[in-house]
mmCIF file of C-alpha atoms in Angstrom:
data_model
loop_
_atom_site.group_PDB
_atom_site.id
_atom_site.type_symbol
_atom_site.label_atom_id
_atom_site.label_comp_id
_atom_site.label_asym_id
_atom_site.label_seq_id
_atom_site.Cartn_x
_atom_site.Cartn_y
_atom_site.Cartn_z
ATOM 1 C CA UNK A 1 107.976 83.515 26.960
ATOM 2 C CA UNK A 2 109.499 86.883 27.941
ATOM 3 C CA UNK A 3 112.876 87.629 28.257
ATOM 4 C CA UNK A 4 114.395 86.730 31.570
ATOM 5 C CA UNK A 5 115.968 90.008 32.004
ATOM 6 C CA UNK A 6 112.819 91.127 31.890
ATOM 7 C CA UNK A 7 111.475 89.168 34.613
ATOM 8 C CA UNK A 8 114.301 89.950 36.751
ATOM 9 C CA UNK A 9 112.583 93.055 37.330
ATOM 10 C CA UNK A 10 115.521 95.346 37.813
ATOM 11 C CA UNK A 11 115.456 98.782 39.156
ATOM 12 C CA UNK A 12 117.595 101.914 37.869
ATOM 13 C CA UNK A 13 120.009 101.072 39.856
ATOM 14 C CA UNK A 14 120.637 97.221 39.150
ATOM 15 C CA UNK A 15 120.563 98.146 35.299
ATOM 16 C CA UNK A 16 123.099 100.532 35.514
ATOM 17 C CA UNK A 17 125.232 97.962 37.449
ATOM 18 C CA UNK A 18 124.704 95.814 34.562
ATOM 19 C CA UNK A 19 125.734 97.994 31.947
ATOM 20 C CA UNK A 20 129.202 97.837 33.817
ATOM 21 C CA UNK A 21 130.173 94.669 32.517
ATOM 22 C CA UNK A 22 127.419 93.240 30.543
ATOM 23 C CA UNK A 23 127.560 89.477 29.962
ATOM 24 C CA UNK A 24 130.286 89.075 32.297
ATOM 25 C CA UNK A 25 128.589 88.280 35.937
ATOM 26 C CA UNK A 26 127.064 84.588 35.872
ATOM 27 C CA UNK A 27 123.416 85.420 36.823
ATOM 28 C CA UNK A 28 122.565 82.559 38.843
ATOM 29 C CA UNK A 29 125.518 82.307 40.877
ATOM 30 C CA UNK A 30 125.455 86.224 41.555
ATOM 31 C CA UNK A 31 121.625 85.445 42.224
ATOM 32 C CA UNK A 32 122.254 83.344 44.594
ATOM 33 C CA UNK A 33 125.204 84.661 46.121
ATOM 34 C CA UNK A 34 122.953 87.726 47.048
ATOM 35 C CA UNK A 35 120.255 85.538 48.367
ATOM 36 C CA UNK A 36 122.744 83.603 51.118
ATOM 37 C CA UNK A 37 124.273 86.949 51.887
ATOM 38 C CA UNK A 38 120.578 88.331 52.820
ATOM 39 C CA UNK A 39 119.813 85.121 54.419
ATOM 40 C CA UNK A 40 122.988 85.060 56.454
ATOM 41 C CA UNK A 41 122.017 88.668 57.650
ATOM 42 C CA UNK A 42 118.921 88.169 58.543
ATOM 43 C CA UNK A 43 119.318 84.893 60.521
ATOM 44 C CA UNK A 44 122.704 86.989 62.576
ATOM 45 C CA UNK A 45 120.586 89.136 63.775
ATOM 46 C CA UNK A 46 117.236 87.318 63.962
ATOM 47 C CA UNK A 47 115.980 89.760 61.143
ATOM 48 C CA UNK A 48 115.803 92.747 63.788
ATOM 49 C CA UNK A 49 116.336 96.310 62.645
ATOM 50 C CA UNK A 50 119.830 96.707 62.733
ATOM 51 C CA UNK A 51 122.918 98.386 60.803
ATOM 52 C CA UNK A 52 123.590 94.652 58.939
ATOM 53 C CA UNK A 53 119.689 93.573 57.904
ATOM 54 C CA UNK A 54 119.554 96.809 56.626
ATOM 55 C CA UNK A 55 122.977 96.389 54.967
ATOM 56 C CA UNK A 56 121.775 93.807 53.441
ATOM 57 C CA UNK A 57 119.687 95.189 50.574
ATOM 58 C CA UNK A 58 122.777 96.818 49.703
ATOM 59 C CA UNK A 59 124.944 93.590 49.182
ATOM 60 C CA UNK A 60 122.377 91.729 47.080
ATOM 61 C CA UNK A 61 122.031 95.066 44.987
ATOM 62 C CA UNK A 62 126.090 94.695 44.355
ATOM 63 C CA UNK A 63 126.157 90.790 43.740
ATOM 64 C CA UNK A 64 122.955 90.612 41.864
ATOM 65 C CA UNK A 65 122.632 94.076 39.774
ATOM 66 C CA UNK A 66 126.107 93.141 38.004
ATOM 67 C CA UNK A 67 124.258 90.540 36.086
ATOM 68 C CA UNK A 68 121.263 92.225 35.017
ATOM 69 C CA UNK A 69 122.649 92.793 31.564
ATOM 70 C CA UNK A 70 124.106 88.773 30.821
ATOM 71 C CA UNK A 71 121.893 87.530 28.057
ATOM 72 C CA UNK A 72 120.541 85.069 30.499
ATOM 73 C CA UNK A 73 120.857 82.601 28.191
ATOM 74 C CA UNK A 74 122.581 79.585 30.366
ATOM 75 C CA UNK A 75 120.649 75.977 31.141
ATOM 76 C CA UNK A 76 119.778 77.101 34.774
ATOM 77 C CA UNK A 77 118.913 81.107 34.133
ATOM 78 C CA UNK A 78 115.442 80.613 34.418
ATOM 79 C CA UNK A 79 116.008 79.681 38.299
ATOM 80 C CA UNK A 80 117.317 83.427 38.361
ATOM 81 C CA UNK A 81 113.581 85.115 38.471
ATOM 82 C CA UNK A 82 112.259 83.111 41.523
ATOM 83 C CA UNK A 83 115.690 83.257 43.236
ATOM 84 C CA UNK A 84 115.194 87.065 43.340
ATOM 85 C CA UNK A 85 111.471 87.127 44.074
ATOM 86 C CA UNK A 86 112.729 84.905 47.276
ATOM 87 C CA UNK A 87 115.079 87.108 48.416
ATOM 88 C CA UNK A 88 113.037 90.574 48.337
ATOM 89 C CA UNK A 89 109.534 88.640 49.693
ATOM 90 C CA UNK A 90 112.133 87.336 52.434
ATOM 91 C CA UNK A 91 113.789 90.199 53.497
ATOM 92 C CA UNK A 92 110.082 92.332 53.421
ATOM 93 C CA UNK A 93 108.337 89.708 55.468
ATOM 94 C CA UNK A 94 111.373 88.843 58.192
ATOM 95 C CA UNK A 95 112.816 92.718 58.692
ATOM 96 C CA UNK A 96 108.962 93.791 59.275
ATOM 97 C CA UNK A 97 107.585 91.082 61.399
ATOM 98 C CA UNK A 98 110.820 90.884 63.728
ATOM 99 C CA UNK A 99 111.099 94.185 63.791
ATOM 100 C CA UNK A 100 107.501 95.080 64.977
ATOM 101 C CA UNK A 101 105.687 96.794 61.679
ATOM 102 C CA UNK A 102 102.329 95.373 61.874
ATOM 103 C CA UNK A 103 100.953 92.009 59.948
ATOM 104 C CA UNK A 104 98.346 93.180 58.066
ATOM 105 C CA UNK A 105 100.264 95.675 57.134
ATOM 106 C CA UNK A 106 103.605 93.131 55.958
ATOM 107 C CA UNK A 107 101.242 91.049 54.126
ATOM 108 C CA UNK A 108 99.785 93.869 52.146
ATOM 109 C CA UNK A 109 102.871 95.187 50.692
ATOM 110 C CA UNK A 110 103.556 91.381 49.795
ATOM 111 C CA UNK A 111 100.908 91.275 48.147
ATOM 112 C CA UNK A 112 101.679 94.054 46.279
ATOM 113 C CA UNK A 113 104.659 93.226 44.990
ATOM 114 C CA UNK A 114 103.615 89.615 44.098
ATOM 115 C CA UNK A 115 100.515 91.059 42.113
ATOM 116 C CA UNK A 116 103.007 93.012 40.183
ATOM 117 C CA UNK A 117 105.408 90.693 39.635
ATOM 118 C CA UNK A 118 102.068 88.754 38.550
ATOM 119 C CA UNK A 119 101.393 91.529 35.912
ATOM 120 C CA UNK A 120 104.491 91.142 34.013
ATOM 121 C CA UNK A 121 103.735 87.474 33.522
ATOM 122 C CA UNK A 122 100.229 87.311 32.877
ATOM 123 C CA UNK A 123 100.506 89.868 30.157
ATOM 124 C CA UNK A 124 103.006 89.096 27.830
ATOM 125 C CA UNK A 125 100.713 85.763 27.752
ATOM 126 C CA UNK A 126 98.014 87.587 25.926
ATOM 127 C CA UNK A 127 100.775 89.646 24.035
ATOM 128 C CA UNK A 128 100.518 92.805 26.122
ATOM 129 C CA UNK A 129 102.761 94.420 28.346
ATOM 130 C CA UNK A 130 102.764 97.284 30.319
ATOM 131 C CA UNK A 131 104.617 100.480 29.466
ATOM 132 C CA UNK A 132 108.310 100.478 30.552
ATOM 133 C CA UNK A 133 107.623 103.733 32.415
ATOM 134 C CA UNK A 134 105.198 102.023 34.644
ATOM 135 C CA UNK A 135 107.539 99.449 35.456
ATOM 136 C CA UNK A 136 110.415 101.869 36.299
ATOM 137 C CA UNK A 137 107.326 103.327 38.663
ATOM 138 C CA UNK A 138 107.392 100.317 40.522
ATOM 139 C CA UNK A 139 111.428 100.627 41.444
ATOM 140 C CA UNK A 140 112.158 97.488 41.226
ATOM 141 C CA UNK A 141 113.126 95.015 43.598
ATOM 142 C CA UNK A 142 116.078 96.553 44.435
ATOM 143 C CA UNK A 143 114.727 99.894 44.661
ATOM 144 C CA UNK A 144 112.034 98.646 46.668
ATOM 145 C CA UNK A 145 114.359 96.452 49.443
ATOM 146 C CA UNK A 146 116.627 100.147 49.549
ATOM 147 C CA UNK A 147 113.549 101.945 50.579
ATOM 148 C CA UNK A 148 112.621 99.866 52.923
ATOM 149 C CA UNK A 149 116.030 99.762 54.371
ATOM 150 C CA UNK A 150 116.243 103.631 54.023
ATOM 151 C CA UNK A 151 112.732 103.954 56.456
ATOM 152 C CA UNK A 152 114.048 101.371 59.109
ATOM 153 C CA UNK A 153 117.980 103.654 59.063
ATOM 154 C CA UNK A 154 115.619 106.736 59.385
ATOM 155 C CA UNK A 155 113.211 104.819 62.611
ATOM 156 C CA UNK A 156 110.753 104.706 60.337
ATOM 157 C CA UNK A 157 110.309 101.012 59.379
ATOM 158 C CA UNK A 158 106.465 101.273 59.288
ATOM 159 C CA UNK A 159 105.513 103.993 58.035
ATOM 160 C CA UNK A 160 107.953 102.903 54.831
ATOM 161 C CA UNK A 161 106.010 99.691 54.992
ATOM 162 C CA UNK A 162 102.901 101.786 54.491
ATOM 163 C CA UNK A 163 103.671 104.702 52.142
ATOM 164 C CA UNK A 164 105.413 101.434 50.164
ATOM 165 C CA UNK A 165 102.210 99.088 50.045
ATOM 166 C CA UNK A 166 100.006 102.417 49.393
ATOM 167 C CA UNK A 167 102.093 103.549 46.718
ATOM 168 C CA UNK A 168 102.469 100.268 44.820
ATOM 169 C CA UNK A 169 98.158 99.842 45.252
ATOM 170 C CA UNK A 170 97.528 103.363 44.135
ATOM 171 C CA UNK A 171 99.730 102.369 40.942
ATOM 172 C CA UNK A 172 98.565 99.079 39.843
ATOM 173 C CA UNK A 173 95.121 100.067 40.128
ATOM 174 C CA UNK A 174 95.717 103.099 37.990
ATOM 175 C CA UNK A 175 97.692 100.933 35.460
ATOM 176 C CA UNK A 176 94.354 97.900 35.075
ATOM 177 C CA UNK A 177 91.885 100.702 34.935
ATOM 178 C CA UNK A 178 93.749 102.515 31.982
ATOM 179 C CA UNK A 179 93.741 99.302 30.011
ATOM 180 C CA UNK A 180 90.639 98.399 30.712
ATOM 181 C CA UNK A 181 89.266 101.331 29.658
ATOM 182 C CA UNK A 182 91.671 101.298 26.524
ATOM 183 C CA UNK A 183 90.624 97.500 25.779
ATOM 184 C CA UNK A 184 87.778 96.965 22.959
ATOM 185 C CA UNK A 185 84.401 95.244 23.707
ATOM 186 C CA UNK A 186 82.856 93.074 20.863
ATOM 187 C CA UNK A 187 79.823 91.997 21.252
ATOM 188 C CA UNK A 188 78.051 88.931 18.651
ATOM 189 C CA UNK A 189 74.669 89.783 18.370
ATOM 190 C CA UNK A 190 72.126 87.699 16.189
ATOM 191 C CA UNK A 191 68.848 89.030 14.887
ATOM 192 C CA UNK A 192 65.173 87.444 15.782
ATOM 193 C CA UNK A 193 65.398 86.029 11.955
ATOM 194 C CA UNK A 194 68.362 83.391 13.026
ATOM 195 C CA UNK A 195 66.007 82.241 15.623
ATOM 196 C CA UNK A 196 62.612 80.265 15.330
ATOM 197 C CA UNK A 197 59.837 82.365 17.344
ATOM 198 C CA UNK A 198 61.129 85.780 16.749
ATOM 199 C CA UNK A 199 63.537 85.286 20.224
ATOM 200 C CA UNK A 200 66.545 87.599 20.208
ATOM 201 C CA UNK A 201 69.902 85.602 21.143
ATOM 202 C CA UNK A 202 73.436 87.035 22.137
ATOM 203 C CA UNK A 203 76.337 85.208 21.545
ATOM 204 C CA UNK A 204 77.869 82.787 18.957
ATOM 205 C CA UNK A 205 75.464 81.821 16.056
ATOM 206 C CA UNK A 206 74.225 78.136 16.641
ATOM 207 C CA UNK A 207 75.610 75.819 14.106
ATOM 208 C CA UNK A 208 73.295 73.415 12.408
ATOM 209 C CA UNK A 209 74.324 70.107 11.354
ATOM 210 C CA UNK A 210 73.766 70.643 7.838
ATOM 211 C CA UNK A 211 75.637 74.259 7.517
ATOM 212 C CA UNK A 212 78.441 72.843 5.229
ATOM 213 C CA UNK A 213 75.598 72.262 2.912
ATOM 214 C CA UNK A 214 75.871 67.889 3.148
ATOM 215 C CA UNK A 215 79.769 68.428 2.014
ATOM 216 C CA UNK A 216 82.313 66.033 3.079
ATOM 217 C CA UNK A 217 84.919 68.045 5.921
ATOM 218 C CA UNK A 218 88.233 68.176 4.431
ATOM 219 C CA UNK A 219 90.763 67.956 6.726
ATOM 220 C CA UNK A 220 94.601 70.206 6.194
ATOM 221 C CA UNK A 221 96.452 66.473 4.788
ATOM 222 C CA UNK A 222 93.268 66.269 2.130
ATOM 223 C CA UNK A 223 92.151 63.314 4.656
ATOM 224 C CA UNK A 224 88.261 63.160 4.592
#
């Protein structure tokens, strides 16, 4: 299971919030504190482009980057993860589709973002993980809500929507083509001898019921 700080997915700017007073900031009620606020903005102004939805980026950043560096270590703290992931995929999808930045164009930068969020739990699952420079890349989900924020205080809410999604694409398909090309193929080959007629097979070696050689199977308690 990887750390939960980890899965926070922090930017630069969250982290050094945290180191502020580390352990101090409860991170679920910060969490969720930032969430409401976001919410709260959002539903104000019916999640159009104005001074407060883009404000509030901002205010989760403040509430929820003070706890990046708690242990995490409290009964609820796993709840802190998805709390987060709901507040960025919130504020993405309601500031872009009330504010007129195309659907397809919402929905791929979701997608994005949930693929990558994706990528730091599916690897540590087959003890891998990506290096910490690539993550930093991605900006985290603070980083990413301020840029958005930053194109809609500039009038340009959709073309941050689409240098955003592009960006994040461009990087994650760099990222699974370098391991894949780092990753090692084995291949099981038998020879025509381990076959009757000569026929070449690929794969796992067929087991016959007499390989043990007639023995009894042993089993770890000395059980037969």
């Amino acid at each position: 299971m990887p750390d939960l700080r980890f899965l926070r997915d922090d930017g630069h700017m969250g982290r050094l919030l945290g180191r502020v007073a580390p352990g101090v900031a409860p991170p679920l009620i910060t969490a969720v504190a930032g969430a409401i606020i976001v919410a709260v903005l959002l539903v104000a102004d019916q999640g159009r482009l104005t001074g407060i939805t883009l404000f509030a980026p901002v205010a989760a950043l403040l509430l929820s980057g003070l706890a990046s560096g708690h242990p995490h270590n409290g009964r609820f703290d796993r709840l802190v993860p998805p709390v987060l992931r709901a507040t960025e995929y919130g504020y993405l999808a309601v500031l872009g589709l009330a504010s007129g930045v195309p659907g397809p164009l919402v929905f791929v930068l979701l997608m994005a973002v949930v693929c990558h969020h994706r990528d730091d739990v599916a690897r540590p699952a087959v003890g891998m993980r990506r290096p910490s420079r690539v993550r930093d890349a991605a900006l985290g989900w603070d980083g990413r809500m301020l840029v958005i924020a930053a194109g809609g205080a500039l009038s340009a809410l959709t073309p941050a929507y689409g240098i955003l999604a592009g960006y994040l694409v461009v990087l994650q398909v760099r990222e699974a083509t370098r391991t894949w090309c780092a990753t090692p193929v084995a291949e099981v080959r038998t020879g025509s001898a381990d076959t009757p007629g000569g026929d070449e097979q690929w794969g796992d070696r067929p087991i016959s019921p007499d390989a043990d050689g007639g023995r009894t199977a042993t089993g770890t308690n000395g059980e037969a």
